[in-house]
Coordinates of C-alpha atoms and ligand atoms in Angstrom, one line a residue:
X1 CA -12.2 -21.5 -33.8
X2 CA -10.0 -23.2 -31.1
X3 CA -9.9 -21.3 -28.0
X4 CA -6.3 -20.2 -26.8
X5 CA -5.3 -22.2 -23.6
X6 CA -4.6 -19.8 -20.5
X7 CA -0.5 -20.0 -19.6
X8 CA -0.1 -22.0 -16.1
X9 CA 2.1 -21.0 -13.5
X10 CA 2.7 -23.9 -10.7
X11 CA 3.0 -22.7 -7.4
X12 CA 4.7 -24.8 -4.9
X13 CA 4.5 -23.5 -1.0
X14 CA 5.8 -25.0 2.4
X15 CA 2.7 -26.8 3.9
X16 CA 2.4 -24.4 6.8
X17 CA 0.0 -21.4 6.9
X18 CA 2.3 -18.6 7.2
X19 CA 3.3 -20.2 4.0
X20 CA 0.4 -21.3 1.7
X21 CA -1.8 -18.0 2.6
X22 CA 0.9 -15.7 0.8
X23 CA 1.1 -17.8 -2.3
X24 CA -2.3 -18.4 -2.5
X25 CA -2.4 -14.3 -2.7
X26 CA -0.3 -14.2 -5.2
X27 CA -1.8 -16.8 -7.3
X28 CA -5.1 -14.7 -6.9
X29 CA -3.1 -12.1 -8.5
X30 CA -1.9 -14.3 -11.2
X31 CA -5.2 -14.6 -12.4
X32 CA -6.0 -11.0 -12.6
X33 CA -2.9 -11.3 -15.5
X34 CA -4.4 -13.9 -17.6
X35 CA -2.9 -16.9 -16.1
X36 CA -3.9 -20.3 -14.7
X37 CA -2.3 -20.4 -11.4
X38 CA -2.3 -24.4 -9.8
X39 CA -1.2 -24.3 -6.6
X40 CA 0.5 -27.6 -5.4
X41 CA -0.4 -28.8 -1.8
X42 CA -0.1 -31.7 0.1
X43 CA -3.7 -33.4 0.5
X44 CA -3.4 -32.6 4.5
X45 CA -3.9 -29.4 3.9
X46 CA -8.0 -29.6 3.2
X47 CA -8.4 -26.2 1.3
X48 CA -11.6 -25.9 -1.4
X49 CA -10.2 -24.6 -4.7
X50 CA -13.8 -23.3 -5.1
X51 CA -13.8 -21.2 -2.3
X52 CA -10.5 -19.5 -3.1
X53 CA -11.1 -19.5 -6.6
X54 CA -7.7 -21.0 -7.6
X55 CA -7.0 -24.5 -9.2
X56 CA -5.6 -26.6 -6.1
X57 CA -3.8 -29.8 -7.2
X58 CA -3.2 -32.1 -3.7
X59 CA -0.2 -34.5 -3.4
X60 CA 0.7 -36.9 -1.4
X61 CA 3.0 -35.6 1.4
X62 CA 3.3 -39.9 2.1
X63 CA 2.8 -39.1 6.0
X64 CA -1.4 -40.1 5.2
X65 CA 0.0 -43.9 4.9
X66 CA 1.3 -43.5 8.6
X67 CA -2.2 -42.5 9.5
X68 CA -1.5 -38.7 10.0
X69 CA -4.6 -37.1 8.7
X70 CA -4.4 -33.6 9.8
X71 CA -1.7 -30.9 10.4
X72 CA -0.5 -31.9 14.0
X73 CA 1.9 -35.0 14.0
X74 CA 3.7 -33.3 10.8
X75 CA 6.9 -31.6 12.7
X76 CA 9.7 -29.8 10.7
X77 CA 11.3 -32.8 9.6
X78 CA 8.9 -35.5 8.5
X79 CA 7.3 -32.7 6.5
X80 CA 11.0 -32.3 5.4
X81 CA 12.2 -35.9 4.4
X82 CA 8.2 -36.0 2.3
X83 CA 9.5 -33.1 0.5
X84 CA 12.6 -34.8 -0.2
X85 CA 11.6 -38.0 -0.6
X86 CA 8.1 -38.3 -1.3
X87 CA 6.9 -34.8 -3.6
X88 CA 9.4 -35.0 -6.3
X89 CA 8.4 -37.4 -8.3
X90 CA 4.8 -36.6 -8.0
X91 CA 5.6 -32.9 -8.9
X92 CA 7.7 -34.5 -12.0
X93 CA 4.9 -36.5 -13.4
X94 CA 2.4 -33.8 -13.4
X95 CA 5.0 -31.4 -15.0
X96 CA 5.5 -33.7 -17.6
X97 CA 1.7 -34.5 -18.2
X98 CA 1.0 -31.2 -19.2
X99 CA 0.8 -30.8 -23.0
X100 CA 1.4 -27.2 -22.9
X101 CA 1.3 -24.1 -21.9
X102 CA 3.6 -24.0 -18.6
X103 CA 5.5 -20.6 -18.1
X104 CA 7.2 -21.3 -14.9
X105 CA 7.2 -22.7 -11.4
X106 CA 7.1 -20.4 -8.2
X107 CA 8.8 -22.3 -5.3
X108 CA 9.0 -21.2 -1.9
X109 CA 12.5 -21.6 -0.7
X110 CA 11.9 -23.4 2.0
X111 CA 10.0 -26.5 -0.4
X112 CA 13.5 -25.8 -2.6
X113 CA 12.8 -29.5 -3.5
X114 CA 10.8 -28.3 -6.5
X115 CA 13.5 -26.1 -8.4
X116 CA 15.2 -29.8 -9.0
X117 CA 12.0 -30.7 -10.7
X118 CA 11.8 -27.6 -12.4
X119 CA 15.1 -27.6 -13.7
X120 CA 15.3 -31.5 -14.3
X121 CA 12.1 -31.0 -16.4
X122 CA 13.2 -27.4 -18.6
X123 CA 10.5 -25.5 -16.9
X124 CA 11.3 -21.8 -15.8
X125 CA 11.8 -21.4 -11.9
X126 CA 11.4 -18.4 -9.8
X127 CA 11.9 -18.4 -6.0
X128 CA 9.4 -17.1 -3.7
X129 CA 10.2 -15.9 -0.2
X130 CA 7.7 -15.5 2.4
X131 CA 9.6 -13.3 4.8
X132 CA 11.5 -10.3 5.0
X133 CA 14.4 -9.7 2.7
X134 CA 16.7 -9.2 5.6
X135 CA 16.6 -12.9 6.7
X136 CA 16.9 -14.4 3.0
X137 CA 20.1 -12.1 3.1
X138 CA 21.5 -13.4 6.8
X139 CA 20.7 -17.1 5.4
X140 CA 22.4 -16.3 2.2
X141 CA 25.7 -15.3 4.4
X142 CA 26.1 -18.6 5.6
X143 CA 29.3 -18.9 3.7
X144 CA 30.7 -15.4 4.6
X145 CA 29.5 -16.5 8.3
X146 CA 31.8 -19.6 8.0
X147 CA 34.3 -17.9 6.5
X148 CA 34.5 -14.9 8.9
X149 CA 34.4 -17.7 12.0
X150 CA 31.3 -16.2 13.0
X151 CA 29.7 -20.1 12.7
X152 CA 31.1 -23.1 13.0
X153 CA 30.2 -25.6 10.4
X154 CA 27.6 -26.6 12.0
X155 CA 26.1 -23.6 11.9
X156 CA 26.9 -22.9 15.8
X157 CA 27.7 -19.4 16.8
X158 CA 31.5 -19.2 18.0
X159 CA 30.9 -15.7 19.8
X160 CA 28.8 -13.9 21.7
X161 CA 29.2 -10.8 19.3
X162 CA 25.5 -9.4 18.3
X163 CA 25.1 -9.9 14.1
X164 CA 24.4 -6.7 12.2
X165 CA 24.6 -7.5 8.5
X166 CA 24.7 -3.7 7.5
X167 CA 25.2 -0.7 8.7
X168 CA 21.6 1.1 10.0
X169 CA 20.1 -2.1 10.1
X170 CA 19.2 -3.6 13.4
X171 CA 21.6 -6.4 15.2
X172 CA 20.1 -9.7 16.5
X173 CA 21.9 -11.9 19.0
X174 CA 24.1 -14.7 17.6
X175 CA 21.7 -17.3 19.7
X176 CA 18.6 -16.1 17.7
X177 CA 20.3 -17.2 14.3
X178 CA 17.4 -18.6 12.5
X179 CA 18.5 -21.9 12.3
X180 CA 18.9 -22.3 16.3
X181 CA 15.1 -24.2 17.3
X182 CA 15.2 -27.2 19.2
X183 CA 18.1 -29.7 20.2
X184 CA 21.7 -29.9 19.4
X185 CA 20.7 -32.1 16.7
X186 CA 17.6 -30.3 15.4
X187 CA 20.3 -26.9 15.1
X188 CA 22.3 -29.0 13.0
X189 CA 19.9 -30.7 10.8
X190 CA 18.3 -27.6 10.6
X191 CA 21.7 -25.6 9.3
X192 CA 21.9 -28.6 6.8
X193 CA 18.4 -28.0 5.6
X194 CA 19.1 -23.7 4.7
X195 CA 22.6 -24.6 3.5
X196 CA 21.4 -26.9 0.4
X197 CA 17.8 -24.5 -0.2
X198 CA 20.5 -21.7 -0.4
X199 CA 22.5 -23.9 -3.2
X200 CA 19.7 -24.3 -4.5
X201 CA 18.7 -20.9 -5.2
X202 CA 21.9 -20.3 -6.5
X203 CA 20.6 -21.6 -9.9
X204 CA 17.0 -19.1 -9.9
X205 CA 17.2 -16.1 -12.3
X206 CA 14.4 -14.7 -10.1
X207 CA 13.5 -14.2 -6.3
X208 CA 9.6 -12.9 -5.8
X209 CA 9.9 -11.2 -2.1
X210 CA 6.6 -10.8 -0.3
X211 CA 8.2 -7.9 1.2
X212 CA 7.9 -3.5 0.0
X213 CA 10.3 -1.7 -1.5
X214 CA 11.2 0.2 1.0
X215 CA 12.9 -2.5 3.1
X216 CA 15.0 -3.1 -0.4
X217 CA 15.5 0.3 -1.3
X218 CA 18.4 1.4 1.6
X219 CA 21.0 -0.8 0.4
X220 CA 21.9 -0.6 -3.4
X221 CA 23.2 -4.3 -3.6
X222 CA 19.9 -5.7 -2.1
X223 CA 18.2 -5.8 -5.3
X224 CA 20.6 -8.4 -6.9
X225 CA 22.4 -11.3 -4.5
X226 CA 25.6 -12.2 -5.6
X227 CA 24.7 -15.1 -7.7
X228 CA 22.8 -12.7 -10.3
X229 CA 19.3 -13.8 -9.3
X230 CA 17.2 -11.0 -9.8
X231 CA 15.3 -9.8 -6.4
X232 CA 11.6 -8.5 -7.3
X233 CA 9.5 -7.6 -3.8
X234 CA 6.0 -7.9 -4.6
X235 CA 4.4 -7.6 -1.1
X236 CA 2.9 -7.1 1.3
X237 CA 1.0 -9.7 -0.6
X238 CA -2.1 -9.1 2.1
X239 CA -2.7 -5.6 0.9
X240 CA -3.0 -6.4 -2.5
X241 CA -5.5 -9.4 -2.6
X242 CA -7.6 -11.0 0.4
X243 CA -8.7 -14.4 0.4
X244 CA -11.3 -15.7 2.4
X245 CA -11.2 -19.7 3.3
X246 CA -7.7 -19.9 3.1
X247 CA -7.1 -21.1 6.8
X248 CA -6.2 -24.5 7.7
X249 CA -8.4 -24.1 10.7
X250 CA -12.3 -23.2 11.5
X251 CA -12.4 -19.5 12.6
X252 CA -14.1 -19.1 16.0
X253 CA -16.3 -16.1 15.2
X254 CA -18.0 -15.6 18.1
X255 CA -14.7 -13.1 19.1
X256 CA -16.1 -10.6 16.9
X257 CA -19.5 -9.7 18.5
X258 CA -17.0 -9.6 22.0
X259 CA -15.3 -7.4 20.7
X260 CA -18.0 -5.2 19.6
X261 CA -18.6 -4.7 22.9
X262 CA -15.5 -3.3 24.1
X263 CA -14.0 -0.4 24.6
X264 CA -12.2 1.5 21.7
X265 CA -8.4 0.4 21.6
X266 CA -8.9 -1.4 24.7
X267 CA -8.1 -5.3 24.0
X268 CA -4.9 -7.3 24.2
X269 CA -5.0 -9.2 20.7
X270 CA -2.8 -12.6 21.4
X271 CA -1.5 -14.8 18.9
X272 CA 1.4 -16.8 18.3
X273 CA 1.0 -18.0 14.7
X274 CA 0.2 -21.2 13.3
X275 CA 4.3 -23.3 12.6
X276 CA 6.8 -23.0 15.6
X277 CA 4.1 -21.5 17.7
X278 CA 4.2 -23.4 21.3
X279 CA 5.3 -21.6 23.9
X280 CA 5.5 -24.8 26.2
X281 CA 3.0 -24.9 29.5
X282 CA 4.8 -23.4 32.4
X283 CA 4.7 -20.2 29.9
X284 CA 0.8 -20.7 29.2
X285 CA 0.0 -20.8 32.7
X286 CA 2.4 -17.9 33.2
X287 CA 0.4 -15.7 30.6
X288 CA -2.8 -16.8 31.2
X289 CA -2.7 -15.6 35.2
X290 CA -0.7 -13.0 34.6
X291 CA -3.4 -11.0 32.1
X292 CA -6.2 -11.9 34.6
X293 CA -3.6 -9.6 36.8
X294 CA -4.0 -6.3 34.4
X295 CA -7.4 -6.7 34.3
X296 CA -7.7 -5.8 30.6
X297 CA -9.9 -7.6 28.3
X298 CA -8.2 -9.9 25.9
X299 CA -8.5 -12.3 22.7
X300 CA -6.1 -15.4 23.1
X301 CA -5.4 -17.9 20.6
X302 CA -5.0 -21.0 22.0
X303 CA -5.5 -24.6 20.7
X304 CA -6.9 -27.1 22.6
X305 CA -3.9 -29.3 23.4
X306 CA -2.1 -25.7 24.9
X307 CA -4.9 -25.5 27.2
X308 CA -3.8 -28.3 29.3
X309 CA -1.4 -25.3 30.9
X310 CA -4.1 -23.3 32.2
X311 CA -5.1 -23.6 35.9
X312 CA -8.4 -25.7 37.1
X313 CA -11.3 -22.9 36.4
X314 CA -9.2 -20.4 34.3
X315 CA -11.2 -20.2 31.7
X316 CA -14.6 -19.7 34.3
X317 CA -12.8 -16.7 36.1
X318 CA -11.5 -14.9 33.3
X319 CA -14.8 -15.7 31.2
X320 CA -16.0 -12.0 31.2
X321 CA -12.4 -10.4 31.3
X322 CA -11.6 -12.3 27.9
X323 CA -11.8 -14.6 25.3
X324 CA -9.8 -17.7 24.2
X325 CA -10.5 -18.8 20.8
X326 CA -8.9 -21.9 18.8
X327 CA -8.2 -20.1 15.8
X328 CA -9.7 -16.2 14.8
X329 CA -10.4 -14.1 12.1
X330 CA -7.1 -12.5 12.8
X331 CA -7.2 -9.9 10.1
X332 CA -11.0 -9.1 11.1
X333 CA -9.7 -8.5 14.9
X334 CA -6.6 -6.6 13.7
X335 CA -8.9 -4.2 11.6
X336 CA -11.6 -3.4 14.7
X337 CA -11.4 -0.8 17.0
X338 CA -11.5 -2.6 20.1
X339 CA -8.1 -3.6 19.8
X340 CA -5.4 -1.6 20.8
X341 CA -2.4 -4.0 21.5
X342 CA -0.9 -6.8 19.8
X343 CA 1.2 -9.9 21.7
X344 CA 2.3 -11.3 18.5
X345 CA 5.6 -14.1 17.7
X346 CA 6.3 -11.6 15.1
X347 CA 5.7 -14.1 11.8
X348 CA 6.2 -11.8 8.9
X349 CA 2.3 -12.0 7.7
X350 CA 1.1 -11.1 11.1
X351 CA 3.1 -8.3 11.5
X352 CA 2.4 -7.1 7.9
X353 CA -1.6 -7.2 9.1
X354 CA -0.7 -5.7 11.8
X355 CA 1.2 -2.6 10.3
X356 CA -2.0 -2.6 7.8
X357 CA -4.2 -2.3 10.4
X358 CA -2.0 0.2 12.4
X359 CA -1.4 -1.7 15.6
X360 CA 1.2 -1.4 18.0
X361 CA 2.9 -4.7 18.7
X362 CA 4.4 -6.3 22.0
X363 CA 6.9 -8.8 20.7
X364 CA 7.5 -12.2 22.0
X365 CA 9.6 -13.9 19.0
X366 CA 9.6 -18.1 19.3
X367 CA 12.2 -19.0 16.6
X368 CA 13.2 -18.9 13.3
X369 CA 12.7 -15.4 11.1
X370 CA 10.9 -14.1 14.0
X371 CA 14.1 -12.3 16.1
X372 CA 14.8 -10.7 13.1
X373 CA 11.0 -9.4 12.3
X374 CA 11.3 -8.1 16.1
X375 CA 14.5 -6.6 15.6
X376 CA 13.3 -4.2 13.1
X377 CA 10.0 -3.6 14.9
X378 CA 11.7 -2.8 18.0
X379 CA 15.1 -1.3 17.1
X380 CA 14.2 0.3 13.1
X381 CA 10.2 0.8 12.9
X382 CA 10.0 2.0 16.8
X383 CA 6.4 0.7 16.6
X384 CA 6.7 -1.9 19.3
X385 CA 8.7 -3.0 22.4
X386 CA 9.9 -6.7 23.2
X387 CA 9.0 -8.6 26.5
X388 CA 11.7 -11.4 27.5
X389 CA 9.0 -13.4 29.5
X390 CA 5.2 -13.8 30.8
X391 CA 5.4 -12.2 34.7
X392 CA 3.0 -9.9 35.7
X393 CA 5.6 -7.1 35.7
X394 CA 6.7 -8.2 32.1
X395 CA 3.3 -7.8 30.7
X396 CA 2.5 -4.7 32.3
X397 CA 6.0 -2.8 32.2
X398 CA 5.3 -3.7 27.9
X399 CA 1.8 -2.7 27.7
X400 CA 2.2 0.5 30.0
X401 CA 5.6 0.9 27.5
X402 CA 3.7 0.2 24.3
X403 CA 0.7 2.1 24.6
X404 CA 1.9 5.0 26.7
X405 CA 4.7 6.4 23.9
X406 CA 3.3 9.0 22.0
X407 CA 5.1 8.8 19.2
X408 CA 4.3 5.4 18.4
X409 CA 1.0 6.1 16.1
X410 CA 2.4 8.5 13.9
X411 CA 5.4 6.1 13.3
X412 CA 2.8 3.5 12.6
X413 CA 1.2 5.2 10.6
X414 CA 4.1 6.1 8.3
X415 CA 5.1 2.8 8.2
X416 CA 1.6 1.6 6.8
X417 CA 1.9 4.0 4.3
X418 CA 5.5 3.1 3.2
X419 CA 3.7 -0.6 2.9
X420 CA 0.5 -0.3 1.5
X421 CA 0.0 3.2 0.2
X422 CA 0.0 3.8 -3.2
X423 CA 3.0 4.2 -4.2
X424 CA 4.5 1.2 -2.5
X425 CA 1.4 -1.0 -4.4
X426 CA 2.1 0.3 -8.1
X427 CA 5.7 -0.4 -7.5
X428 CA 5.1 -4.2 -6.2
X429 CA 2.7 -4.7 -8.7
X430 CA 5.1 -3.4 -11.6
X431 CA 7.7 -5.5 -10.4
X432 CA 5.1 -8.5 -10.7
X433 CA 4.2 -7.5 -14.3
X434 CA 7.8 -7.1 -15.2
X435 CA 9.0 -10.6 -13.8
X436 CA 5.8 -12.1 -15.9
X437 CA 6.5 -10.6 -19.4
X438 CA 10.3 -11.3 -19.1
X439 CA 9.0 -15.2 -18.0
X440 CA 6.7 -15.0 -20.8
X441 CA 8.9 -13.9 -23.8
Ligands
UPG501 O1 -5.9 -17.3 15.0 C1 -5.3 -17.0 14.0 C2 -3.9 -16.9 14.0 C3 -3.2 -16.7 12.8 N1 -4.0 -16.5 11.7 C4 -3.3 -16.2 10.4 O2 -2.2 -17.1 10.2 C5 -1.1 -16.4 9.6 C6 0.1 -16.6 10.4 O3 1.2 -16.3 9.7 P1 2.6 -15.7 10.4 O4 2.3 -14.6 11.3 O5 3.6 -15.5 9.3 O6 3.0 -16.9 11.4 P2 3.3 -18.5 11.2 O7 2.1 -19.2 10.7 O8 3.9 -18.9 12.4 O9 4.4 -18.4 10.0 C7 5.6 -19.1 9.7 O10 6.0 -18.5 8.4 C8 6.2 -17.1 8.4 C9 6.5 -16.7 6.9 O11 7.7 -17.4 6.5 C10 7.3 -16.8 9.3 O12 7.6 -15.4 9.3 C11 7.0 -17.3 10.7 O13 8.1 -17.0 11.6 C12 6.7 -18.8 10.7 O14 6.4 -19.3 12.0 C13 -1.5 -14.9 9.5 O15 -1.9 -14.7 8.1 C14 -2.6 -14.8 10.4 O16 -3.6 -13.8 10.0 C15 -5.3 -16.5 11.7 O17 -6.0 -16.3 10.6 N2 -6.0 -16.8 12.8

């Protein structure tokens, strides 16, 4: 008897680790529904299929002609005009190659490249977004922003008004739109890039959010956006599913027996995420003497090429105070006692880890979603404060701020279970099942 062939889902993420961890979650969960999952990544990205159990199919991002190998040397827009230029007609082939059996794409928004492929080739497209639903909705408004003269059409704030896109919900400053990184011309080519994912999505029936239902449930019309796509929050995807091997980078280990050593909910955890994350040297240098100042053991992750910002014999004098590490087992470290602060960017997955592991945050956002994550841990959640820079006084006043309000745990600890508790894992789950059977019929 012919054995029936497993339905494939394609799953297409942004090439940048905040990014392809999620979706490689959620194809883990896939399979637990009788699906082949293939996730598509460019061949940069060195990931073993065997060790995350998932089928991985590489691409060419084009950027390996030019002799990039690795990660670094891939800024926002060459990994942009690859997507563009480059993926499609890979992605179109490999669609079309397939003799059966395909019940949909999964596209991140921000590789929106892929629902033209999907639709050019008659394939079922859902959108996945890797953030909170509170900045798909603020990039959705671009048009009501024009239109209200909030924005000019270059997507430059024409007041100094703070944003506040309902009411309850916290307000971010209109210079932390998250479309403002870099120079005049980045801004702009940046607005241009969220204006045509947005079109894009205009077409999808449905939007997988790796975000809980909670942050959806307060507003009525956030479960539908005005263009009828259907909104389906299926996360935090890192409570449902772990993956081991799913970094880009080697994990320095070593942290862990450190930290085993330590006092309970004594260490400063720092980590600025993998995408957007320099901070720029003056700032390094800043931070690195100014937590030698408090005197409290620490975990910093720092690559290599960030160290240049660190004074002659920093790393000797602060050797037995702390520990700077390359890349770490961040959820490991998040999870252990020793740790009782975080000095995170505020990228959506580190913050979900660190609400799972119930720790209290210090918020220094770089760019992009990251004002608006801080915004609600700061303003909303209450389990968190923001610093505005790397003085000695900055550090302290936040960790003296952070660790001395008594409230904080027992809003933490509501939170977590608002997240990951079980009714907020049934419901994500149910909403995955439902999207799969009405993709399936
Ligand atoms: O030493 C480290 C540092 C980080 N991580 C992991 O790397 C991921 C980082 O993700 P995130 O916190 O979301 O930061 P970025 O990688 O910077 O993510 C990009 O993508 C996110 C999702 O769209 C956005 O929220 C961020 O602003 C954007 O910078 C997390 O799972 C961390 O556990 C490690 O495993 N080891």
């Amino acid at each position: 008897m012919k054995c029936k062939k497993k339905s494939k889902v394609f799953l297409v993420p942004y090439p940048a680790q905040g990014h392809v961890t999620p979706m490689l979650k959620l194809a883990s969960l896939l399979v637990n529904h009788g699906i082949n999952p293939i996730v598509i990544i460019p061949n940069f990205i060195k990931i073993d299929s065997k060790d995350v159990n998932i089928s991985i199919m590489s691409i060419s991002d084009g950027l390996d002609q030019d002799g990039l190998t690795t990660s670094s040397g891939r800024d926002f827009f060459a990994i942009e005009k690859s997507m563009e230029n480059y993926m499609p007609c890979q992605l179109e082939t490999i669609i079309r190659d397939q003799e059966d059996g395909i019940v949909c794409l999964i596209v991140d928004l921000l590789a929106s490249w892929a629902i033209e492929i999907a639709n050019k080739c008659g394939v079922h497209v859902a959108g996945f977004w890797p953030a909170m639903l509170a900045t798909y909705k603020l990039i959705n408004s671009i048009p009501e922003m024009l239109h209200d003269g909030i924005i000019s059409e270059t997507g430059c704030p024409l007041h100094n008004d703070s944003i506040c896109q309902s009411f309850g919900q916290p307000t971010i400053r209109p210079q932390d739109l998250p479309w403002l990184i870099g120079n005049p011309n980045a801004r702009i080519s940046r607005f241009k890039f969220w204006t045509r994912a947005m079109e894009r999505t205009r077409t999808l029936e449905w939007l997988l959010i790796n975000t809980f239902q909670d942050e959806c449930h307060n507003n009525k019309d956030q479960n539908t956006t005005n263009f009828d796509t259907k909104i389906l929050p299926i996360g935090p995807l890192n409570t449902h599913v772990t993956i081991k091997n799913s970094s880009f980078w080697e994990e320095d280990l070593s942290c862990m027996n450190w930290l085993d050593k330590q006092v309970v909910n004594s260490v400063l955890y720092i980590s600025f995420g993998s995408w957007v994350s320099p901070i720029g040297e003056a700032k390094v240098n800043s931070l690195a003497l100014a937590l030698e100042a408090t005197k409290r053991p620490f975990i910093w992750v720092l690559g290599p090429l960030w160290r240049q910002g660190l004074q002659k014999g920093y790393l000797e004098r602060i050797s037995k105070q702390g520990k700077i590490v390359s890349w770490a087992p961040q959820m490991d470290v998040l999870q252990h006692e020793g740790v009782g602060c975080y000095l995170t960017h505020c990228g959506w997955n580190s913050t979900m880890e660190a609400i799972q592991s119930k720790k209290r945050l210090m918020c220094y956002p770089v760019a992009g979603d990251q004002f608006v994550n801080c915004a609600y841990i700061v303003q909303k959640w209450r389990i968190g404060v923001m610093i505005d820079g790397f003085g000695v006084k900055d550090l302290e006043g936040g960790l003296r701020k952070v660790m001395e309000d008594d409230g904080m745990s027992e809003r933490i600890d509501r939170l977590n279970e608002m997240t990951t508790g079980k009714v907020a894992s049934c419901k994500a789950m149910d909403n995955l099942t439902t999207f799969l059977s009405s993709v399936r019929m």
